[in-house]
mmCIF file with all atom_site columns, C-alpha atoms in Angstrom:
data_model
loop_
_atom_site.group_PDB
_atom_site.id
_atom_site.type_symbol
_atom_site.label_atom_id
_atom_site.label_alt_id
_atom_site.label_comp_id
_atom_site.label_asym_id
_atom_site.label_entity_id
_atom_site.label_seq_id
_atom_site.pdbx_PDB_ins_code
_atom_site.Cartn_x
_atom_site.Cartn_y
_atom_site.Cartn_z
_atom_site.occupancy
_atom_site.B_iso_or_equiv
_atom_site.pdbx_formal_charge
_atom_site.auth_seq_id
_atom_site.auth_comp_id
_atom_site.auth_asym_id
_atom_site.auth_atom_id
_atom_site.pdbx_PDB_model_num
ATOM 1   C CA . VAL A 1 1   ? 38.685 -77.553  -24.279 1.00 42.00 ? 1   VAL A CA 1
ATOM 2   C CA . ALA A 1 2   ? 37.083 -74.206  -25.113 1.00 48.00 ? 2   ALA A CA 1
ATOM 3   C CA . SER A 1 3   ? 39.370 -72.363  -22.651 1.00 51.00 ? 3   SER A CA 1
ATOM 4   C CA . PHE A 1 4   ? 42.546 -73.251  -24.610 1.00 48.00 ? 4   PHE A CA 1
ATOM 5   C CA . GLU A 1 5   ? 43.838 -71.370  -27.590 1.00 55.00 ? 5   GLU A CA 1
ATOM 6   C CA . PRO A 1 6   ? 44.148 -73.427  -30.776 1.00 53.00 ? 6   PRO A CA 1
ATOM 7   C CA . PRO A 1 7   ? 45.724 -75.639  -31.868 1.00 61.00 ? 7   PRO A CA 1
ATOM 8   C CA . VAL A 1 8   ? 44.225 -78.151  -29.462 1.00 64.00 ? 8   VAL A CA 1
ATOM 9   C CA . SER A 1 9   ? 44.471 -81.878  -30.090 1.00 67.00 ? 9   SER A CA 1
ATOM 10  C CA . MET A 1 10  ? 41.320 -83.849  -29.366 1.00 69.00 ? 10  MET A CA 1
ATOM 11  C CA . ALA A 1 11  ? 40.532 -87.554  -29.515 1.00 66.00 ? 11  ALA A CA 1
ATOM 12  C CA . THR A 1 12  ? 37.244 -87.668  -31.403 1.00 67.00 ? 12  THR A CA 1
ATOM 13  C CA . PRO A 1 13  ? 36.264 -91.277  -32.197 1.00 63.00 ? 13  PRO A CA 1
ATOM 14  C CA . PRO A 1 14  ? 32.728 -91.366  -33.665 1.00 62.00 ? 14  PRO A CA 1
ATOM 15  C CA . PHE A 1 15  ? 31.433 -93.625  -30.870 1.00 59.00 ? 15  PHE A CA 1
ATOM 16  C CA . ASN A 1 16  ? 31.957 -90.758  -28.415 1.00 58.00 ? 16  ASN A CA 1
ATOM 17  C CA . LEU A 1 17  ? 30.447 -88.134  -30.718 1.00 62.00 ? 17  LEU A CA 1
ATOM 18  C CA . HIS A 1 18  ? 27.274 -89.840  -31.892 1.00 57.00 ? 18  HIS A CA 1
ATOM 19  C CA . ASP A 1 19  ? 25.108 -87.418  -29.882 1.00 56.00 ? 19  ASP A CA 1
ATOM 20  C CA . TYR A 1 20  ? 26.690 -84.309  -31.372 1.00 55.00 ? 20  TYR A CA 1
ATOM 21  C CA . ASN A 1 21  ? 26.559 -82.421  -34.614 1.00 55.00 ? 21  ASN A CA 1
ATOM 22  C CA . ALA A 1 22  ? 30.016 -81.023  -35.402 1.00 52.00 ? 22  ALA A CA 1
ATOM 23  C CA . ASP A 1 23  ? 28.427 -77.948  -37.011 1.00 56.00 ? 23  ASP A CA 1
ATOM 24  C CA . GLU A 1 24  ? 26.910 -77.051  -33.650 1.00 53.00 ? 24  GLU A CA 1
ATOM 25  C CA . MET A 1 25  ? 30.246 -77.392  -31.840 1.00 54.00 ? 25  MET A CA 1
ATOM 26  C CA . PRO A 1 26  ? 32.623 -74.965  -33.589 1.00 53.00 ? 26  PRO A CA 1
ATOM 27  C CA . ARG A 1 27  ? 35.422 -75.528  -31.084 1.00 56.00 ? 27  ARG A CA 1
ATOM 28  C CA . PHE A 1 28  ? 36.010 -78.903  -32.712 1.00 55.00 ? 28  PHE A CA 1
ATOM 29  C CA . ALA A 1 29  ? 37.115 -77.092  -35.846 1.00 56.00 ? 29  ALA A CA 1
ATOM 30  C CA . GLN A 1 30  ? 39.794 -75.160  -33.929 1.00 61.00 ? 30  GLN A CA 1
ATOM 31  C CA . GLY A 1 31  ? 42.049 -78.084  -33.158 1.00 64.00 ? 31  GLY A CA 1
ATOM 32  C CA . GLU A 1 32  ? 43.493 -81.248  -34.542 1.00 71.00 ? 32  GLU A CA 1
ATOM 33  C CA . GLN A 1 33  ? 41.024 -84.117  -34.403 1.00 71.00 ? 33  GLN A CA 1
ATOM 34  C CA . VAL A 1 34  ? 42.476 -87.580  -33.906 1.00 71.00 ? 34  VAL A CA 1
ATOM 35  C CA . ASN A 1 35  ? 40.316 -90.557  -34.800 1.00 73.00 ? 35  ASN A CA 1
ATOM 36  C CA . VAL A 1 36  ? 42.296 -93.786  -34.664 1.00 70.00 ? 36  VAL A CA 1
ATOM 37  C CA . ALA A 1 37  ? 40.087 -96.663  -35.719 1.00 64.00 ? 37  ALA A CA 1
ATOM 38  C CA . VAL A 1 38  ? 39.902 -99.038  -32.757 1.00 65.00 ? 38  VAL A CA 1
ATOM 39  C CA . PHE A 1 39  ? 37.495 -101.929 -32.764 1.00 62.00 ? 39  PHE A CA 1
ATOM 40  C CA . GLY A 1 40  ? 37.376 -105.629 -32.072 1.00 64.00 ? 40  GLY A CA 1
ATOM 41  C CA . PRO A 1 41  ? 39.142 -107.923 -29.609 1.00 68.00 ? 41  PRO A CA 1
ATOM 42  C CA . ALA A 1 42  ? 42.606 -106.980 -30.901 1.00 67.00 ? 42  ALA A CA 1
ATOM 43  C CA . SER A 1 43  ? 42.395 -103.572 -29.197 1.00 70.00 ? 43  SER A CA 1
ATOM 44  C CA . THR A 1 44  ? 41.747 -105.151 -25.796 1.00 71.00 ? 44  THR A CA 1
ATOM 45  C CA . VAL A 1 45  ? 44.712 -107.468 -26.260 1.00 68.00 ? 45  VAL A CA 1
ATOM 46  C CA . ALA A 1 46  ? 46.959 -104.582 -27.358 1.00 69.00 ? 46  ALA A CA 1
ATOM 47  C CA . VAL A 1 47  ? 46.020 -102.321 -24.444 1.00 71.00 ? 47  VAL A CA 1
ATOM 48  C CA . THR A 1 48  ? 46.420 -105.156 -21.943 1.00 68.00 ? 48  THR A CA 1
ATOM 49  C CA . ARG A 1 49  ? 49.918 -105.886 -23.248 1.00 68.00 ? 49  ARG A CA 1
ATOM 50  C CA . LEU A 1 50  ? 50.768 -102.174 -23.299 1.00 69.00 ? 50  LEU A CA 1
ATOM 51  C CA . MET A 1 51  ? 49.918 -101.773 -19.627 1.00 68.00 ? 51  MET A CA 1
ATOM 52  C CA . ARG A 1 52  ? 51.960 -104.863 -18.716 1.00 65.00 ? 52  ARG A CA 1
ATOM 53  C CA . GLN A 1 53  ? 55.052 -104.038 -20.757 1.00 68.00 ? 53  GLN A CA 1
ATOM 54  C CA . ILE A 1 54  ? 55.783 -100.339 -20.180 1.00 69.00 ? 54  ILE A CA 1
ATOM 55  C CA . ASP A 1 55  ? 58.866 -100.102 -17.967 1.00 72.00 ? 55  ASP A CA 1
ATOM 56  C CA . GLY A 1 56  ? 58.356 -98.102  -14.802 1.00 75.00 ? 56  GLY A CA 1
ATOM 57  C CA . MET A 1 57  ? 54.559 -98.063  -15.024 1.00 73.00 ? 57  MET A CA 1
ATOM 58  C CA . ASP A 1 58  ? 54.142 -99.545  -11.538 1.00 74.00 ? 58  ASP A CA 1
ATOM 59  C CA . ASP A 1 59  ? 56.623 -97.081  -10.025 1.00 80.00 ? 59  ASP A CA 1
ATOM 60  C CA . LEU A 1 60  ? 54.977 -94.123  -11.778 1.00 77.00 ? 60  LEU A CA 1
ATOM 61  C CA . SER A 1 61  ? 51.517 -95.136  -10.613 1.00 78.00 ? 61  SER A CA 1
ATOM 62  C CA . SER A 1 62  ? 52.840 -95.352  -7.032  1.00 82.00 ? 62  SER A CA 1
ATOM 63  C CA . VAL A 1 63  ? 54.403 -91.875  -7.233  1.00 86.00 ? 63  VAL A CA 1
ATOM 64  C CA . LEU A 1 64  ? 51.159 -90.416  -8.625  1.00 83.00 ? 64  LEU A CA 1
ATOM 65  C CA . GLY A 1 65  ? 49.066 -92.247  -6.053  1.00 84.00 ? 65  GLY A CA 1
ATOM 66  C CA . ARG A 1 66  ? 47.070 -94.014  -8.742  1.00 78.00 ? 66  ARG A CA 1
ATOM 67  C CA . VAL A 1 67  ? 46.225 -97.675  -8.997  1.00 75.00 ? 67  VAL A CA 1
ATOM 68  C CA . LEU A 1 68  ? 46.749 -99.310  -12.377 1.00 73.00 ? 68  LEU A CA 1
ATOM 69  C CA . PRO A 1 69  ? 43.448 -100.797 -13.509 1.00 72.00 ? 69  PRO A CA 1
ATOM 70  C CA . SER A 1 70  ? 43.556 -104.550 -13.802 1.00 77.00 ? 70  SER A CA 1
ATOM 71  C CA . SER A 1 71  ? 41.698 -106.525 -16.439 1.00 81.00 ? 71  SER A CA 1
ATOM 72  C CA . ARG A 1 72  ? 38.398 -108.013 -15.321 1.00 86.00 ? 72  ARG A CA 1
ATOM 73  C CA . TYR A 1 73  ? 35.012 -109.201 -16.479 1.00 90.00 ? 73  TYR A CA 1
ATOM 74  C CA . ASP A 1 74  ? 33.204 -106.023 -17.523 1.00 90.00 ? 74  ASP A CA 1
ATOM 75  C CA . ASP A 1 75  ? 29.767 -106.456 -16.003 1.00 92.00 ? 75  ASP A CA 1
ATOM 76  C CA . PHE A 1 76  ? 28.678 -102.952 -17.055 1.00 91.00 ? 76  PHE A CA 1
ATOM 77  C CA . VAL A 1 77  ? 29.379 -103.437 -20.769 1.00 91.00 ? 77  VAL A CA 1
ATOM 78  C CA . VAL A 1 78  ? 27.819 -106.912 -20.870 1.00 95.00 ? 78  VAL A CA 1
ATOM 79  C CA . ARG A 1 79  ? 24.761 -105.805 -18.888 1.00 95.00 ? 79  ARG A CA 1
ATOM 80  C CA . LYS A 1 80  ? 24.283 -102.684 -21.033 1.00 95.00 ? 80  LYS A CA 1
ATOM 81  C CA . ALA A 1 81  ? 24.540 -104.776 -24.196 1.00 96.00 ? 81  ALA A CA 1
ATOM 82  C CA . ARG A 1 82  ? 22.071 -107.327 -22.825 1.00 97.00 ? 82  ARG A CA 1
ATOM 83  C CA . GLU A 1 83  ? 19.514 -104.649 -21.958 1.00 97.00 ? 83  GLU A CA 1
ATOM 84  C CA . SER A 1 84  ? 19.808 -102.963 -25.354 1.00 96.00 ? 84  SER A CA 1
ATOM 85  C CA . VAL A 1 85  ? 19.778 -106.191 -27.389 1.00 97.00 ? 85  VAL A CA 1
ATOM 86  C CA . THR A 1 86  ? 16.856 -107.592 -25.388 1.00 97.00 ? 86  THR A CA 1
ATOM 87  C CA . GLU A 1 87  ? 14.710 -104.490 -25.852 1.00 95.00 ? 87  GLU A CA 1
ATOM 88  C CA . PHE A 1 88  ? 15.489 -103.576 -29.452 1.00 94.00 ? 88  PHE A CA 1
ATOM 89  C CA . LEU A 1 89  ? 16.342 -106.916 -31.043 1.00 94.00 ? 89  LEU A CA 1
ATOM 90  C CA . ILE A 1 90  ? 15.079 -109.917 -29.084 1.00 96.00 ? 90  ILE A CA 1
ATOM 91  C CA . ASN A 1 91  ? 11.738 -108.460 -27.968 1.00 96.00 ? 91  ASN A CA 1
ATOM 92  C CA . ASN A 1 92  ? 11.184 -105.938 -30.746 1.00 93.00 ? 92  ASN A CA 1
ATOM 93  C CA . PRO A 1 93  ? 8.001  -106.809 -32.706 1.00 92.00 ? 93  PRO A CA 1
ATOM 94  C CA . GLU A 1 94  ? 8.835  -104.191 -35.347 1.00 90.00 ? 94  GLU A CA 1
ATOM 95  C CA . LEU A 1 95  ? 11.501 -106.552 -36.732 1.00 92.00 ? 95  LEU A CA 1
ATOM 96  C CA . ASP A 1 96  ? 9.058  -109.379 -37.394 1.00 89.00 ? 96  ASP A CA 1
ATOM 97  C CA . GLY A 1 97  ? 8.025  -108.104 -40.803 1.00 85.00 ? 97  GLY A CA 1
ATOM 98  C CA . ARG A 1 98  ? 11.440 -107.278 -42.230 1.00 88.00 ? 98  ARG A CA 1
ATOM 99  C CA . LEU A 1 99  ? 12.299 -110.769 -43.483 1.00 93.00 ? 99  LEU A CA 1
ATOM 100 C CA . PRO A 1 100 ? 10.562 -113.468 -45.518 1.00 94.00 ? 100 PRO A CA 1
ATOM 101 C CA . ARG A 1 101 ? 9.551  -116.719 -43.854 1.00 94.00 ? 101 ARG A CA 1
ATOM 102 C CA . ASP A 1 102 ? 12.917 -118.494 -43.983 1.00 95.00 ? 102 ASP A CA 1
ATOM 103 C CA . GLY A 1 103 ? 14.716 -115.385 -42.816 1.00 95.00 ? 103 GLY A CA 1
ATOM 104 C CA . GLN A 1 104 ? 12.222 -114.865 -40.029 1.00 95.00 ? 104 GLN A CA 1
ATOM 105 C CA . GLN A 1 105 ? 12.906 -118.374 -38.768 1.00 96.00 ? 105 GLN A CA 1
ATOM 106 C CA . ARG A 1 106 ? 16.634 -117.674 -38.760 1.00 96.00 ? 106 ARG A CA 1
ATOM 107 C CA . LEU A 1 107 ? 15.981 -114.417 -36.930 1.00 96.00 ? 107 LEU A CA 1
ATOM 108 C CA . GLN A 1 108 ? 14.046 -116.278 -34.251 1.00 96.00 ? 108 GLN A CA 1
ATOM 109 C CA . ARG A 1 109 ? 16.889 -118.743 -33.807 1.00 97.00 ? 109 ARG A CA 1
ATOM 110 C CA . ALA A 1 110 ? 19.333 -115.830 -33.632 1.00 97.00 ? 110 ALA A CA 1
ATOM 111 C CA . ARG A 1 111 ? 17.212 -114.268 -30.905 1.00 97.00 ? 111 ARG A CA 1
ATOM 112 C CA . GLU A 1 112 ? 17.318 -117.521 -28.951 1.00 97.00 ? 112 GLU A CA 1
ATOM 113 C CA . ARG A 1 113 ? 21.094 -117.727 -29.313 1.00 97.00 ? 113 ARG A CA 1
ATOM 114 C CA . LEU A 1 114 ? 21.478 -114.118 -28.203 1.00 98.00 ? 114 LEU A CA 1
ATOM 115 C CA . ARG A 1 115 ? 19.302 -114.734 -25.168 1.00 97.00 ? 115 ARG A CA 1
ATOM 116 C CA . ALA A 1 116 ? 21.260 -117.874 -24.264 1.00 97.00 ? 116 ALA A CA 1
ATOM 117 C CA . PHE A 1 117 ? 24.577 -116.047 -24.671 1.00 97.00 ? 117 PHE A CA 1
ATOM 118 C CA . PHE A 1 118 ? 23.677 -113.216 -22.325 1.00 97.00 ? 118 PHE A CA 1
ATOM 119 C CA . GLU A 1 119 ? 22.102 -115.565 -19.796 1.00 96.00 ? 119 GLU A CA 1
ATOM 120 C CA . SER A 1 120 ? 25.316 -117.574 -19.641 1.00 96.00 ? 120 SER A CA 1
ATOM 121 C CA . CYS A 1 121 ? 27.654 -114.570 -19.265 1.00 94.00 ? 121 CYS A CA 1
ATOM 122 C CA . PRO A 1 122 ? 27.133 -114.051 -15.500 1.00 90.00 ? 122 PRO A CA 1
ATOM 123 C CA . ARG A 1 123 ? 27.659 -117.757 -14.881 1.00 91.00 ? 123 ARG A CA 1
ATOM 124 C CA . ALA A 1 124 ? 30.857 -117.875 -16.928 1.00 90.00 ? 124 ALA A CA 1
ATOM 125 C CA . ARG A 1 125 ? 32.610 -115.062 -15.019 1.00 85.00 ? 125 ARG A CA 1
ATOM 126 C CA . PRO A 1 126 ? 35.983 -115.484 -16.767 1.00 91.00 ? 126 PRO A CA 1
ATOM 127 C CA . ALA A 1 127 ? 39.099 -114.840 -14.722 1.00 90.00 ? 127 ALA A CA 1
ATOM 128 C CA . SER A 1 128 ? 41.352 -114.084 -17.696 1.00 88.00 ? 128 SER A CA 1
ATOM 129 C CA . LEU A 1 129 ? 41.207 -112.824 -21.272 1.00 86.00 ? 129 LEU A CA 1
ATOM 130 C CA . GLU A 1 130 ? 41.955 -116.350 -22.465 1.00 89.00 ? 130 GLU A CA 1
ATOM 131 C CA . GLN A 1 131 ? 38.934 -117.687 -20.566 1.00 94.00 ? 131 GLN A CA 1
ATOM 132 C CA . TRP A 1 132 ? 36.696 -115.008 -22.107 1.00 93.00 ? 132 TRP A CA 1
ATOM 133 C CA . TYR A 1 133 ? 37.906 -115.914 -25.596 1.00 92.00 ? 133 TYR A CA 1
ATOM 134 C CA . ALA A 1 134 ? 37.234 -119.593 -24.922 1.00 95.00 ? 134 ALA A CA 1
ATOM 135 C CA . PHE A 1 135 ? 33.745 -118.783 -23.607 1.00 96.00 ? 135 PHE A CA 1
ATOM 136 C CA . VAL A 1 136 ? 32.831 -116.716 -26.677 1.00 96.00 ? 136 VAL A CA 1
ATOM 137 C CA . ASP A 1 137 ? 34.314 -119.382 -28.970 1.00 97.00 ? 137 ASP A CA 1
ATOM 138 C CA . ARG A 1 138 ? 32.024 -121.993 -27.397 1.00 96.00 ? 138 ARG A CA 1
ATOM 139 C CA . SER A 1 139 ? 29.000 -119.691 -27.506 1.00 96.00 ? 139 SER A CA 1
ATOM 140 C CA . LEU A 1 140 ? 29.439 -118.793 -31.179 1.00 96.00 ? 140 LEU A CA 1
ATOM 141 C CA . GLY A 1 141 ? 30.725 -122.144 -32.375 1.00 95.00 ? 141 GLY A CA 1
ATOM 142 C CA . GLY A 1 142 ? 34.210 -121.087 -33.393 1.00 95.00 ? 142 GLY A CA 1
ATOM 143 C CA . GLU A 1 143 ? 36.707 -118.247 -33.707 1.00 95.00 ? 143 GLU A CA 1
ATOM 144 C CA . GLN A 1 144 ? 35.108 -116.433 -36.644 1.00 94.00 ? 144 GLN A CA 1
ATOM 145 C CA . TRP A 1 145 ? 34.107 -113.547 -34.359 1.00 94.00 ? 145 TRP A CA 1
ATOM 146 C CA . ARG A 1 146 ? 37.799 -112.649 -34.015 1.00 91.00 ? 146 ARG A CA 1
ATOM 147 C CA . SER A 1 147 ? 38.144 -111.939 -37.753 1.00 90.00 ? 147 SER A CA 1
ATOM 148 C CA . PRO A 1 148 ? 38.533 -108.309 -38.924 1.00 84.00 ? 148 PRO A CA 1
ATOM 149 C CA . GLY A 1 149 ? 35.135 -106.702 -39.406 1.00 88.00 ? 149 GLY A CA 1
ATOM 150 C CA . ALA A 1 150 ? 33.177 -109.586 -37.871 1.00 93.00 ? 150 ALA A CA 1
ATOM 151 C CA . LEU A 1 151 ? 31.889 -107.441 -35.005 1.00 92.00 ? 151 LEU A CA 1
ATOM 152 C CA . HIS A 1 152 ? 30.882 -104.481 -37.166 1.00 91.00 ? 152 HIS A CA 1
ATOM 153 C CA . VAL A 1 153 ? 27.241 -103.642 -37.721 1.00 92.00 ? 153 VAL A CA 1
ATOM 154 C CA . PRO A 1 154 ? 25.458 -105.378 -39.369 1.00 93.00 ? 154 PRO A CA 1
ATOM 155 C CA . SER A 1 155 ? 27.988 -108.232 -39.792 1.00 95.00 ? 155 SER A CA 1
ATOM 156 C CA . VAL A 1 156 ? 27.807 -109.144 -36.106 1.00 96.00 ? 156 VAL A CA 1
ATOM 157 C CA . LEU A 1 157 ? 24.367 -110.683 -36.696 1.00 97.00 ? 157 LEU A CA 1
ATOM 158 C CA . ARG A 1 158 ? 25.905 -113.221 -39.063 1.00 97.00 ? 158 ARG A CA 1
ATOM 159 C CA . LEU A 1 159 ? 27.683 -114.716 -36.054 1.00 97.00 ? 159 LEU A CA 1
ATOM 160 C CA . PHE A 1 160 ? 24.245 -115.689 -34.763 1.00 97.00 ? 160 PHE A CA 1
ATOM 161 C CA . GLY A 1 161 ? 23.029 -117.344 -37.949 1.00 96.00 ? 161 GLY A CA 1
ATOM 162 C CA . LEU A 1 162 ? 21.645 -114.665 -40.272 1.00 97.00 ? 162 LEU A CA 1
ATOM 163 C CA . GLU A 1 163 ? 22.616 -114.317 -43.908 1.00 97.00 ? 163 GLU A CA 1
ATOM 164 C CA . ALA A 1 164 ? 24.385 -111.118 -44.958 1.00 96.00 ? 164 ALA A CA 1
ATOM 165 C CA . HIS A 1 165 ? 21.331 -109.570 -46.635 1.00 95.00 ? 165 HIS A CA 1
ATOM 166 C CA . GLU A 1 166 ? 19.149 -110.555 -43.660 1.00 96.00 ? 166 GLU A CA 1
ATOM 167 C CA . ALA A 1 167 ? 21.547 -108.930 -41.210 1.00 95.00 ? 167 ALA A CA 1
ATOM 168 C CA . GLU A 1 168 ? 21.396 -105.729 -43.266 1.00 94.00 ? 168 GLU A CA 1
ATOM 169 C CA . ALA A 1 169 ? 17.594 -105.783 -43.308 1.00 94.00 ? 169 ALA A CA 1
ATOM 170 C CA . VAL A 1 170 ? 17.364 -106.294 -39.546 1.00 94.00 ? 170 VAL A CA 1
ATOM 171 C CA . ALA A 1 171 ? 19.959 -103.636 -38.724 1.00 92.00 ? 171 ALA A CA 1
ATOM 172 C CA . GLY A 1 172 ? 18.286 -101.089 -40.996 1.00 87.00 ? 172 GLY A CA 1
ATOM 173 C CA . THR A 1 173 ? 19.964 -97.735  -41.548 1.00 72.00 ? 173 THR A CA 1
ATOM 174 C CA . LYS A 1 174 ? 22.380 -96.223  -39.084 1.00 71.00 ? 174 LYS A CA 1
ATOM 175 C CA . PHE A 1 175 ? 20.869 -92.743  -38.920 1.00 62.00 ? 175 PHE A CA 1
ATOM 176 C CA . ALA A 1 176 ? 17.427 -91.221  -39.184 1.00 59.00 ? 176 ALA A CA 1
ATOM 177 C CA . ARG A 1 177 ? 16.683 -87.511  -39.050 1.00 47.00 ? 177 ARG A CA 1
ATOM 178 C CA . ALA A 1 178 ? 15.320 -86.683  -35.612 1.00 47.00 ? 178 ALA A CA 1
ATOM 179 C CA . ASP A 1 179 ? 11.640 -85.806  -35.476 1.00 45.00 ? 179 ASP A CA 1
ATOM 180 C CA . CYS A 1 180 ? 11.939 -82.626  -33.462 1.00 39.00 ? 180 CYS A CA 1
ATOM 181 C CA . ALA A 1 181 ? 8.192  -82.274  -33.037 1.00 42.00 ? 181 ALA A CA 1
ATOM 182 C CA . ALA A 1 182 ? 8.001  -85.673  -31.346 1.00 46.00 ? 182 ALA A CA 1
ATOM 183 C CA . ALA A 1 183 ? 11.328 -85.389  -29.505 1.00 45.00 ? 183 ALA A CA 1
ATOM 184 C CA . GLY A 1 184 ? 11.242 -81.865  -28.149 1.00 45.00 ? 184 GLY A CA 1
ATOM 185 C CA . GLU A 1 185 ? 14.602 -82.131  -26.413 1.00 44.00 ? 185 GLU A CA 1
ATOM 186 C CA . GLU A 1 186 ? 16.495 -82.607  -29.670 1.00 45.00 ? 186 GLU A CA 1
ATOM 187 C CA . GLN A 1 187 ? 17.658 -79.814  -31.923 1.00 45.00 ? 187 GLN A CA 1
ATOM 188 C CA . PRO A 1 188 ? 17.105 -79.703  -35.689 1.00 42.00 ? 188 PRO A CA 1
ATOM 189 C CA . GLY A 1 189 ? 19.821 -81.567  -37.520 1.00 43.00 ? 189 GLY A CA 1
ATOM 190 C CA . THR A 1 190 ? 20.756 -83.798  -34.604 1.00 45.00 ? 190 THR A CA 1
ATOM 191 C CA . ARG A 1 191 ? 21.460 -87.341  -35.748 1.00 49.00 ? 191 ARG A CA 1
ATOM 192 C CA . ARG A 1 192 ? 21.349 -90.334  -33.420 1.00 54.00 ? 192 ARG A CA 1
ATOM 193 C CA . PRO A 1 193 ? 21.931 -93.965  -34.351 1.00 59.00 ? 193 PRO A CA 1
ATOM 194 C CA . GLU A 1 194 ? 18.748 -95.948  -34.770 1.00 86.00 ? 194 GLU A CA 1
ATOM 195 C CA . LYS A 1 195 ? 17.969 -98.117  -31.748 1.00 90.00 ? 195 LYS A CA 1
ATOM 196 C CA . VAL A 1 196 ? 18.509 -101.477 -33.462 1.00 93.00 ? 196 VAL A CA 1
ATOM 197 C CA . TRP A 1 197 ? 21.819 -100.290 -34.906 1.00 92.00 ? 197 TRP A CA 1
ATOM 198 C CA . ARG A 1 198 ? 22.871 -98.969  -31.497 1.00 90.00 ? 198 ARG A CA 1
ATOM 199 C CA . ALA A 1 199 ? 21.955 -102.280 -29.858 1.00 94.00 ? 199 ALA A CA 1
ATOM 200 C CA . LEU A 1 200 ? 24.167 -104.111 -32.353 1.00 95.00 ? 200 LEU A CA 1
ATOM 201 C CA . GLU A 1 201 ? 27.016 -101.720 -31.580 1.00 91.00 ? 201 GLU A CA 1
ATOM 202 C CA . TRP A 1 202 ? 26.662 -102.682 -27.919 1.00 93.00 ? 202 TRP A CA 1
ATOM 203 C CA . LEU A 1 203 ? 26.617 -106.357 -28.895 1.00 96.00 ? 203 LEU A CA 1
ATOM 204 C CA . GLY A 1 204 ? 29.905 -106.008 -30.763 1.00 93.00 ? 204 GLY A CA 1
ATOM 205 C CA . LYS A 1 205 ? 31.393 -104.066 -27.874 1.00 89.00 ? 205 LYS A CA 1
ATOM 206 C CA . ALA A 1 206 ? 30.375 -106.756 -25.372 1.00 93.00 ? 206 ALA A CA 1
ATOM 207 C CA . LEU A 1 207 ? 31.952 -109.507 -27.467 1.00 94.00 ? 207 LEU A CA 1
ATOM 208 C CA . ALA A 1 208 ? 35.162 -107.522 -27.944 1.00 88.00 ? 208 ALA A CA 1
ATOM 209 C CA . SER A 1 209 ? 35.432 -106.039 -24.451 1.00 85.00 ? 209 SER A CA 1
ATOM 210 C CA . GLY A 1 210 ? 33.607 -108.420 -22.127 1.00 90.00 ? 210 GLY A CA 1
ATOM 211 C CA . TYR A 1 211 ? 36.917 -108.937 -20.407 1.00 88.00 ? 211 TYR A CA 1
ATOM 212 C CA . GLY A 1 212 ? 39.730 -106.425 -20.248 1.00 82.00 ? 212 GLY A CA 1
ATOM 213 C CA . PRO A 1 213 ? 40.807 -103.140 -18.663 1.00 78.00 ? 213 PRO A CA 1
ATOM 214 C CA . PRO A 1 214 ? 37.864 -101.061 -17.406 1.00 75.00 ? 214 PRO A CA 1
ATOM 215 C CA . GLY A 1 215 ? 36.886 -98.176  -19.635 1.00 70.00 ? 215 GLY A CA 1
ATOM 216 C CA . ALA A 1 216 ? 37.130 -97.558  -23.353 1.00 70.00 ? 216 ALA A CA 1
ATOM 217 C CA . THR A 1 217 ? 40.297 -98.909  -24.944 1.00 73.00 ? 217 THR A CA 1
ATOM 218 C CA . SER A 1 218 ? 39.670 -96.641  -27.932 1.00 73.00 ? 218 SER A CA 1
ATOM 219 C CA . ASP A 1 219 ? 40.117 -93.585  -25.706 1.00 72.00 ? 219 ASP A CA 1
ATOM 220 C CA . LEU A 1 220 ? 43.470 -94.873  -24.457 1.00 73.00 ? 220 LEU A CA 1
ATOM 221 C CA . VAL A 1 221 ? 44.727 -95.727  -27.945 1.00 76.00 ? 221 VAL A CA 1
ATOM 222 C CA . ASN A 1 222 ? 43.706 -92.291  -29.234 1.00 74.00 ? 222 ASN A CA 1
ATOM 223 C CA . LEU A 1 223 ? 45.456 -90.692  -26.257 1.00 73.00 ? 223 LEU A CA 1
ATOM 224 C CA . VAL A 1 224 ? 48.681 -92.550  -27.107 1.00 74.00 ? 224 VAL A CA 1
ATOM 225 C CA . PHE A 1 225 ? 48.507 -91.189  -30.660 1.00 75.00 ? 225 PHE A CA 1
ATOM 226 C CA . LEU A 1 226 ? 47.847 -87.683  -29.333 1.00 73.00 ? 226 LEU A CA 1
ATOM 227 C CA . LEU A 1 227 ? 51.026 -87.850  -27.252 1.00 71.00 ? 227 LEU A CA 1
ATOM 228 C CA . GLU A 1 228 ? 53.229 -88.762  -30.210 1.00 67.00 ? 228 GLU A CA 1
#
C-alpha cells in the first residue's frame, strides 16, 4: 500500500486492525478507508448467495486458473474459538469473583454449555449451511442467536444463560492500556482487546461462520464496496 500514491482505497474493518494504532501508521491517513459493518450469520448467507448467483463466475475462475472456494465446515474458526473460550472463559479462575452467588451459578452452567457445544461440533460436521443452522439452533435452544446484535460482545453470553448485566461483568472492558514494562514487545499506546473480550469475539465468529466459504466474509464484502 505504501508504494502507491494517494488516494488509495483500503478495506479497514476493526477486526483486522485491532493490533495497530492508526497514529503509528500514517499511510492509512493517505487513502479512503472503507469499513462496512459485517457481522453475524447474515453475512455468510449473503456471500454464499453472491458466489452462486454471479453470471460467468465459473467461466472466469477457469480462465484465471482459480478454483472457486466452496462452503464447508470451518474447522479452523471453530477450533480457534474453542481454544480461546476454553482458556479465557471456561477455565479462567479470574472470572470466579466477578459475579454474586446466583450469577456465579449461571456462569458455571454457561461454561458447561459452552464446553458441550464445542465438544459436539466435530461430531456434527454439517454438510450444508442449513445443517449448521439446525445444529446451532439445537445447541442454543432456539433461533435467538440469529437476531441482530445477538452475537456481539457481551450479548453473546446471554445465549448461554447469563443475564445482561452478568454478561457485561464477565466480558469486562474491551481495551486496556498495554503495560509496556511487562510486555516489552509492545509499543506505548498500543491497544489490544482484553483476552476475555477477544475470546467472546471468537465465539461469535464461530457461531456465525462455523459453516460457509473459507476466509473472512467481511473482507470480501468490503472489497465489493471498494470496487463500486
